[in-house]
Amino acid sequence: MSLKPDSGFNSVCLHQHPQRTMGKEKKMIIFCLLLGVFCSPVLSEEWKATVVKNLNALVTSCIVIPCKFNQPKDNLPSSKLRGIWHIGKDKAQIVYHDDNSRIIENFRSRTQMLGHLGQKNCTLEITDVKDHDNGPFCFRIELVESDKPTTDKYSFVEDCVDLKMLPEPPTPLLITTKTIIEGHPYTITCSVTHTCPSHVPTLSWNRKGDVIEIHREIHSGIWETQSILTFTVEKKDDHTDVSCTAQFYGRKTSSEKITVYVKRIENLNHIIIPCVVGIGTAVIFGVLCIFMVKKYKTRITELQNQDGSMWNRLSRMSRRVRSGVPGPFHSDQRRSIWSRFSRRPRGGTGDLGHTPNNEYPKSCGEQKHSKPRFPSPKSQPKSCNYKEDLDDGDDYVNTEDLNVYGNI
């Protein structure tokens, strides 16, 4: 009797074998993936160059094209590397080579490598830029071996730079404070952009002061030169121009100016000085007025005290004209209205009596005295006792007549 293998056992064994095989394959796949992850940076590293895609180039000046590259091997010294620049994909149109004889005639002695290849720097400088030096310019690197010809050559035709030619230089930009106060320091900043850091522009001012220069890189391949001028503002600086001139490599220049408007210092002098001037003017004017009034009064007094003054002469002349006689005027023509009614005889205070028809004696001796009564200006006859003042033309008033009214 022979034994046959158990069909159930055989079936289990057949099932377990494929599962063990699948488990090993999964482990192998996972191991390979992990190995690929760790090894991918080393295996994927390759030669690569990084340059700026577009730059501005001033004609007759210079331009610096920044460039960097990577190499998969260990850092090689500059003696083991050779850097070459050519135009586009045409590797024969060489614009830079360490062998000057291989450079095309148009670029010969106008290009040089500023960077060190051992530091992965492939920066190129082009001087005396022509209006047709627009590129594109591409970088190429070769590994140099002394015992055998060069076989490793890498051209980066996908990373090239195009140049935009500028016939005129850019205009400087002036930045300053809005308020300019007399006696205070004033600062003006002049800045200009360029693409040639190896020969930076020169900035100059049209006036003296403290100057500070700054050079900095704004972006990759674009640089800025600044000149900061500081000076103390004076009164004579008002409405004057301050200009900044930029001279680029190749002798091209551009300039910009700004007008200075000086604001004077606000202090008490603007209030005190006008007040003092006004008060001084008023005092001088007052003194002149007082002097003129005093002088005028003195002159009037002198004229009044003079014998036979002009006023008296005119008065006497007027009386003579009215009387029609050249001699002294009659007393009735010289009296005032009140003096004519207030005259009384000097001989006494009594009344002369009533005279019919208002007739009075022709002479003082013929006057008759009657019973004293209250005197009346209307009934009282004209007095013969008066004294004529020929100097001033005024009537003389008898004191005895005034006493009559004073005793009422």
PDB file of N, CA, C and O in Angstrom, residues 311-354:
ATOM      1  N   TRP A 311      -1.002 193.321  12.477  1.00  0.00           N
ATOM      2  CA  TRP A 311      -2.444 193.283  12.804  1.00  0.00           C
ATOM      3  C   TRP A 311      -2.967 194.668  13.212  1.00  0.00           C
ATOM      4  O   TRP A 311      -4.029 195.085  12.792  1.00  0.00           O
ATOM      5  N   ASN A 312      -2.182 195.344  14.059  1.00  0.00           N
ATOM      6  CA  ASN A 312      -2.598 196.689  14.487  1.00  0.00           C
ATOM      7  C   ASN A 312      -2.635 197.647  13.316  1.00  0.00           C
ATOM      8  O   ASN A 312      -3.526 198.501  13.204  1.00  0.00           O
ATOM      9  N   ARG A 313      -1.649 197.578  12.458  1.00  0.00           N
ATOM     10  CA  ARG A 313      -1.629 198.451  11.287  1.00  0.00           C
ATOM     11  C   ARG A 313      -2.838 198.211  10.404  1.00  0.00           C
ATOM     12  O   ARG A 313      -3.464 199.152   9.900  1.00  0.00           O
ATOM     13  N   LEU A 314      -3.157 196.963  10.206  1.00  0.00           N
ATOM     14  CA  LEU A 314      -4.335 196.670   9.384  1.00  0.00           C
ATOM     15  C   LEU A 314      -5.607 197.156  10.058  1.00  0.00           C
ATOM     16  O   LEU A 314      -6.541 197.635   9.385  1.00  0.00           O
ATOM     17  N   SER A 315      -5.688 197.016  11.393  1.00  0.00           N
ATOM     18  CA  SER A 315      -6.878 197.483  12.106  1.00  0.00           C
ATOM     19  C   SER A 315      -7.050 198.994  11.961  1.00  0.00           C
ATOM     20  O   SER A 315      -8.147 199.515  11.688  1.00  0.00           O
ATOM     21  N   ARG A 316      -5.959 199.763  12.188  1.00  0.00           N
ATOM     22  CA  ARG A 316      -6.044 201.217  12.055  1.00  0.00           C
ATOM     23  C   ARG A 316      -6.368 201.633  10.640  1.00  0.00           C
ATOM     24  O   ARG A 316      -7.143 202.553  10.403  1.00  0.00           O
ATOM     25  N   MET A 317      -5.768 200.958   9.678  1.00  0.00           N
ATOM     26  CA  MET A 317      -6.062 201.284   8.292  1.00  0.00           C
ATOM     27  C   MET A 317      -7.521 201.040   7.964  1.00  0.00           C
ATOM     28  O   MET A 317      -8.158 201.818   7.261  1.00  0.00           O
ATOM     29  N   SER A 318      -8.092 199.956   8.512  1.00  0.00           N
ATOM     30  CA  SER A 318      -9.497 199.656   8.265  1.00  0.00           C
ATOM     31  C   SER A 318     -10.402 200.728   8.868  1.00  0.00           C
ATOM     32  O   SER A 318     -11.388 201.149   8.251  1.00  0.00           O
ATOM     33  N   ARG A 319     -10.075 201.207  10.061  1.00  0.00           N
ATOM     34  CA  ARG A 319     -10.895 202.234  10.685  1.00  0.00           C
ATOM     35  C   ARG A 319     -10.815 203.548   9.926  1.00  0.00           C
ATOM     36  O   ARG A 319     -11.794 204.264   9.793  1.00  0.00           O
ATOM     37  N   ARG A 320      -9.643 203.874   9.431  1.00  0.00           N
ATOM     38  CA  ARG A 320      -9.499 205.113   8.661  1.00  0.00           C
ATOM     39  C   ARG A 320     -10.302 205.056   7.373  1.00  0.00           C
ATOM     40  O   ARG A 320     -10.913 206.036   6.969  1.00  0.00           O
ATOM     41  N   VAL A 321     -10.296 203.928   6.759  1.00  0.00           N
ATOM     42  CA  VAL A 321     -11.056 203.803   5.519  1.00  0.00           C
ATOM     43  C   VAL A 321     -12.539 203.984   5.797  1.00  0.00           C
ATOM     44  O   VAL A 321     -13.280 204.647   5.050  1.00  0.00           O
ATOM     45  N   ARG A 322     -13.054 203.415   6.868  1.00  0.00           N
ATOM     46  CA  ARG A 322     -14.467 203.509   7.177  1.00  0.00           C
ATOM     47  C   ARG A 322     -14.867 204.927   7.613  1.00  0.00           C
ATOM     48  O   ARG A 322     -15.977 205.386   7.331  1.00  0.00           O
ATOM     49  N   SER A 323     -13.993 205.656   8.331  1.00  0.00           N
ATOM     50  CA  SER A 323     -14.332 206.999   8.800  1.00  0.00           C
ATOM     51  C   SER A 323     -14.128 208.074   7.746  1.00  0.00           C
ATOM     52  O   SER A 323     -14.703 209.140   7.816  1.00  0.00           O
ATOM     53  N   GLY A 324     -13.312 207.819   6.803  1.00  0.00           N
ATOM     54  CA  GLY A 324     -13.064 208.772   5.743  1.00  0.00           C
ATOM     55  C   GLY A 324     -12.105 209.872   6.117  1.00  0.00           C
ATOM     56  O   GLY A 324     -11.963 210.856   5.389  1.00  0.00           O
ATOM     57  N   VAL A 325     -11.474 209.798   7.298  1.00  0.00           N
ATOM     58  CA  VAL A 325     -10.514 210.804   7.740  1.00  0.00           C
ATOM     59  C   VAL A 325      -9.201 210.134   7.996  1.00  0.00           C
ATOM     60  O   VAL A 325      -9.145 208.969   8.403  1.00  0.00           O
ATOM     61  N   PRO A 326      -8.130 210.842   7.771  1.00  0.00           N
ATOM     62  CA  PRO A 326      -6.839 210.226   7.993  1.00  0.00           C
ATOM     63  C   PRO A 326      -6.432 210.157   9.446  1.00  0.00           C
ATOM     64  O   PRO A 326      -5.579 209.375   9.796  1.00  0.00           O
ATOM     65  N   GLY A 327      -7.061 210.975  10.332  1.00  0.00           N
ATOM     66  CA  GLY A 327      -6.653 211.021  11.726  1.00  0.00           C
ATOM     67  C   GLY A 327      -7.294 209.925  12.523  1.00  0.00           C
ATOM     68  O   GLY A 327      -7.864 208.970  12.000  1.00  0.00           O
ATOM     69  N   PRO A 328      -7.267 210.127  13.853  1.00  0.00           N
ATOM     70  CA  PRO A 328      -7.871 209.118  14.739  1.00  0.00           C
ATOM     71  C   PRO A 328      -9.359 209.068  14.527  1.00  0.00           C
ATOM     72  O   PRO A 328     -10.003 210.061  14.206  1.00  0.00           O
ATOM     73  N   PHE A 329      -9.948 207.915  14.727  1.00  0.00           N
ATOM     74  CA  PHE A 329     -11.376 207.694  14.516  1.00  0.00           C
ATOM     75  C   PHE A 329     -12.156 208.208  15.715  1.00  0.00           C
ATOM     76  O   PHE A 329     -11.636 208.351  16.810  1.00  0.00           O
ATOM     77  N   HIS A 330     -13.471 208.481  15.475  1.00  0.00           N
ATOM     78  CA  HIS A 330     -14.336 208.881  16.566  1.00  0.00           C
ATOM     79  C   HIS A 330     -14.554 207.705  17.485  1.00  0.00           C
ATOM     80  O   HIS A 330     -14.520 206.569  17.064  1.00  0.00           O
ATOM     81  N   SER A 331     -14.873 207.997  18.697  1.00  0.00           N
ATOM     82  CA  SER A 331     -15.029 206.951  19.710  1.00  0.00           C
ATOM     83  C   SER A 331     -16.230 206.099  19.433  1.00  0.00           C
ATOM     84  O   SER A 331     -16.229 204.908  19.711  1.00  0.00           O
ATOM     85  N   ASP A 332     -17.311 206.689  18.868  1.00  0.00           N
ATOM     86  CA  ASP A 332     -18.515 205.892  18.598  1.00  0.00           C
ATOM     87  C   ASP A 332     -18.262 204.833  17.538  1.00  0.00           C
ATOM     88  O   ASP A 332     -18.885 203.790  17.532  1.00  0.00           O
ATOM     89  N   GLN A 333     -17.348 205.123  16.620  1.00  0.00           N
ATOM     90  CA  GLN A 333     -17.051 204.150  15.566  1.00  0.00           C
ATOM     91  C   GLN A 333     -16.135 203.044  16.031  1.00  0.00           C
ATOM     92  O   GLN A 333     -15.991 202.035  15.375  1.00  0.00           O
ATOM     93  N   ARG A 334     -15.439 203.293  17.166  1.00  0.00           N
ATOM     94  CA  ARG A 334     -14.523 202.279  17.638  1.00  0.00           C
ATOM     95  C   ARG A 334     -15.113 201.405  18.705  1.00  0.00           C
ATOM     96  O   ARG A 334     -14.548 200.407  19.062  1.00  0.00           O
ATOM     97  N   ARG A 335     -16.239 201.763  19.304  1.00  0.00           N
ATOM     98  CA  ARG A 335     -16.781 201.008  20.414  1.00  0.00           C
ATOM     99  C   ARG A 335     -17.508 199.772  19.937  1.00  0.00           C
ATOM    100  O   ARG A 335     -18.072 199.752  18.856  1.00  0.00           O
ATOM    101  N   SER A 336     -17.531 198.809  20.809  1.00  0.00           N
ATOM    102  CA  SER A 336     -18.350 197.632  20.581  1.00  0.00           C
ATOM    103  C   SER A 336     -19.759 197.912  21.027  1.00  0.00           C
ATOM    104  O   SER A 336     -20.048 198.944  21.633  1.00  0.00           O
ATOM    105  N   ILE A 337     -20.653 197.029  20.727  1.00  0.00           N
ATOM    106  CA  ILE A 337     -22.063 197.220  21.084  1.00  0.00           C
ATOM    107  C   ILE A 337     -22.223 197.313  22.587  1.00  0.00           C
ATOM    108  O   ILE A 337     -22.904 198.202  23.120  1.00  0.00           O
ATOM    109  N   TRP A 338     -21.597 196.440  23.355  1.00  0.00           N
ATOM    110  CA  TRP A 338     -21.747 196.448  24.818  1.00  0.00           C
ATOM    111  C   TRP A 338     -21.084 197.674  25.422  1.00  0.00           C
ATOM    112  O   TRP A 338     -21.626 198.304  26.349  1.00  0.00           O
ATOM    113  N   SER A 339     -19.916 198.064  24.899  1.00  0.00           N
ATOM    114  CA  SER A 339     -19.224 199.233  25.463  1.00  0.00           C
ATOM    115  C   SER A 339     -19.998 200.513  25.223  1.00  0.00           C
ATOM    116  O   SER A 339     -19.926 201.449  26.011  1.00  0.00           O
ATOM    117  N   ARG A 340     -20.743 200.566  24.118  1.00  0.00           N
ATOM    118  CA  ARG A 340     -21.524 201.773  23.845  1.00  0.00           C
ATOM    119  C   ARG A 340     -22.647 201.956  24.856  1.00  0.00           C
ATOM    120  O   ARG A 340     -22.996 203.079  25.223  1.00  0.00           O
ATOM    121  N   PHE A 341     -23.212 200.877  25.318  1.00  0.00           N
ATOM    122  CA  PHE A 341     -24.301 200.970  26.296  1.00  0.00           C
ATOM    123  C   PHE A 341     -23.805 200.962  27.725  1.00  0.00           C
ATOM    124  O   PHE A 341     -24.567 201.229  28.644  1.00  0.00           O
ATOM    125  N   SER A 342     -22.533 200.594  27.943  1.00  0.00           N
ATOM    126  CA  SER A 342     -22.034 200.489  29.314  1.00  0.00           C
ATOM    127  C   SER A 342     -21.232 201.695  29.756  1.00  0.00           C
ATOM    128  O   SER A 342     -20.715 201.721  30.859  1.00  0.00           O
ATOM    129  N   ARG A 343     -21.037 202.734  28.903  1.00  0.00           N
ATOM    130  CA  ARG A 343     -20.251 203.906  29.278  1.00  0.00           C
ATOM    131  C   ARG A 343     -21.041 204.800  30.222  1.00  0.00           C
ATOM    132  O   ARG A 343     -22.231 205.061  30.017  1.00  0.00           O
ATOM    133  N   ARG A 344     -20.375 205.285  31.276  1.00  0.00           N
ATOM    134  CA  ARG A 344     -20.988 206.191  32.253  1.00  0.00           C
ATOM    135  C   ARG A 344     -20.044 207.363  32.503  1.00  0.00           C
ATOM    136  O   ARG A 344     -18.832 207.217  32.337  1.00  0.00           O
ATOM    137  N   PRO A 345     -20.594 208.448  32.892  1.00  0.00           N
ATOM    138  CA  PRO A 345     -19.716 209.611  33.169  1.00  0.00           C
ATOM    139  C   PRO A 345     -18.823 209.332  34.356  1.00  0.00           C
ATOM    140  O   PRO A 345     -19.194 208.612  35.267  1.00  0.00           O
ATOM    141  N   ARG A 346     -17.634 209.909  34.251  1.00  0.00           N
ATOM    142  CA  ARG A 346     -16.663 209.722  35.297  1.00  0.00           C
ATOM    143  C   ARG A 346     -16.947 210.597  36.512  1.00  0.00           C
ATOM    144  O   ARG A 346     -16.467 210.343  37.597  1.00  0.00           O
ATOM    145  N   GLY A 347     -17.785 211.599  36.399  1.00  0.00           N
ATOM    146  CA  GLY A 347     -17.972 212.531  37.514  1.00  0.00           C
ATOM    147  C   GLY A 347     -18.791 211.982  38.633  1.00  0.00           C
ATOM    148  O   GLY A 347     -18.711 212.462  39.747  1.00  0.00           O
ATOM    149  N   GLY A 348     -19.579 211.023  38.531  1.00  0.00           N
ATOM    150  CA  GLY A 348     -20.376 210.479  39.616  1.00  0.00           C
ATOM    151  C   GLY A 348     -21.246 209.371  39.155  1.00  0.00           C
ATOM    152  O   GLY A 348     -21.282 209.054  37.974  1.00  0.00           O
ATOM    153  N   THR A 349     -21.971 208.758  40.068  1.00  0.00           N
ATOM    154  CA  THR A 349     -22.820 207.638  39.759  1.00  0.00           C
ATOM    155  C   THR A 349     -24.254 208.022  39.599  1.00  0.00           C
ATOM    156  O   THR A 349     -25.091 207.180  39.331  1.00  0.00           O
ATOM    157  N   GLY A 350     -24.558 209.323  39.721  1.00  0.00           N
ATOM    158  CA  GLY A 350     -25.938 209.766  39.621  1.00  0.00           C
ATOM    159  C   GLY A 350     -26.422 209.813  38.212  1.00  0.00           C
ATOM    160  O   GLY A 350     -25.648 209.858  37.262  1.00  0.00           O
ATOM    161  N   ASP A 351     -27.709 209.916  38.055  1.00  0.00           N
ATOM    162  CA  ASP A 351     -28.337 209.966  36.738  1.00  0.00           C
ATOM    163  C   ASP A 351     -28.336 211.402  36.263  1.00  0.00           C
ATOM    164  O   ASP A 351     -28.502 212.353  37.026  1.00  0.00           O
ATOM    165  N   LEU A 352     -28.153 211.651  35.031  1.00  0.00           N
ATOM    166  CA  LEU A 352     -28.139 212.977  34.436  1.00  0.00           C
ATOM    167  C   LEU A 352     -29.539 213.524  34.245  1.00  0.00           C
ATOM    168  O   LEU A 352     -29.715 214.671  33.864  1.00  0.00           O
ATOM    169  N   GLY A 353     -30.494 212.670  34.541  1.00  0.00           N
ATOM    170  CA  GLY A 353     -31.866 213.134  34.376  1.00  0.00           C
ATOM    171  C   GLY A 353     -32.404 212.826  33.034  1.00  0.00           C
ATOM    172  O   GLY A 353     -31.688 212.427  32.131  1.00  0.00           O
ATOM    173  N   HIS A 354     -33.631 213.055  32.879  1.00  0.00           N
ATOM    174  CA  HIS A 354     -34.316 212.745  31.626  1.00  0.00           C
ATOM    175  C   HIS A 354     -34.173 213.910  30.684  1.00  0.00           C
ATOM    176  O   HIS A 354     -34.439 215.062  31.024  1.00  0.00           O
TER     177      HIS A 354
END
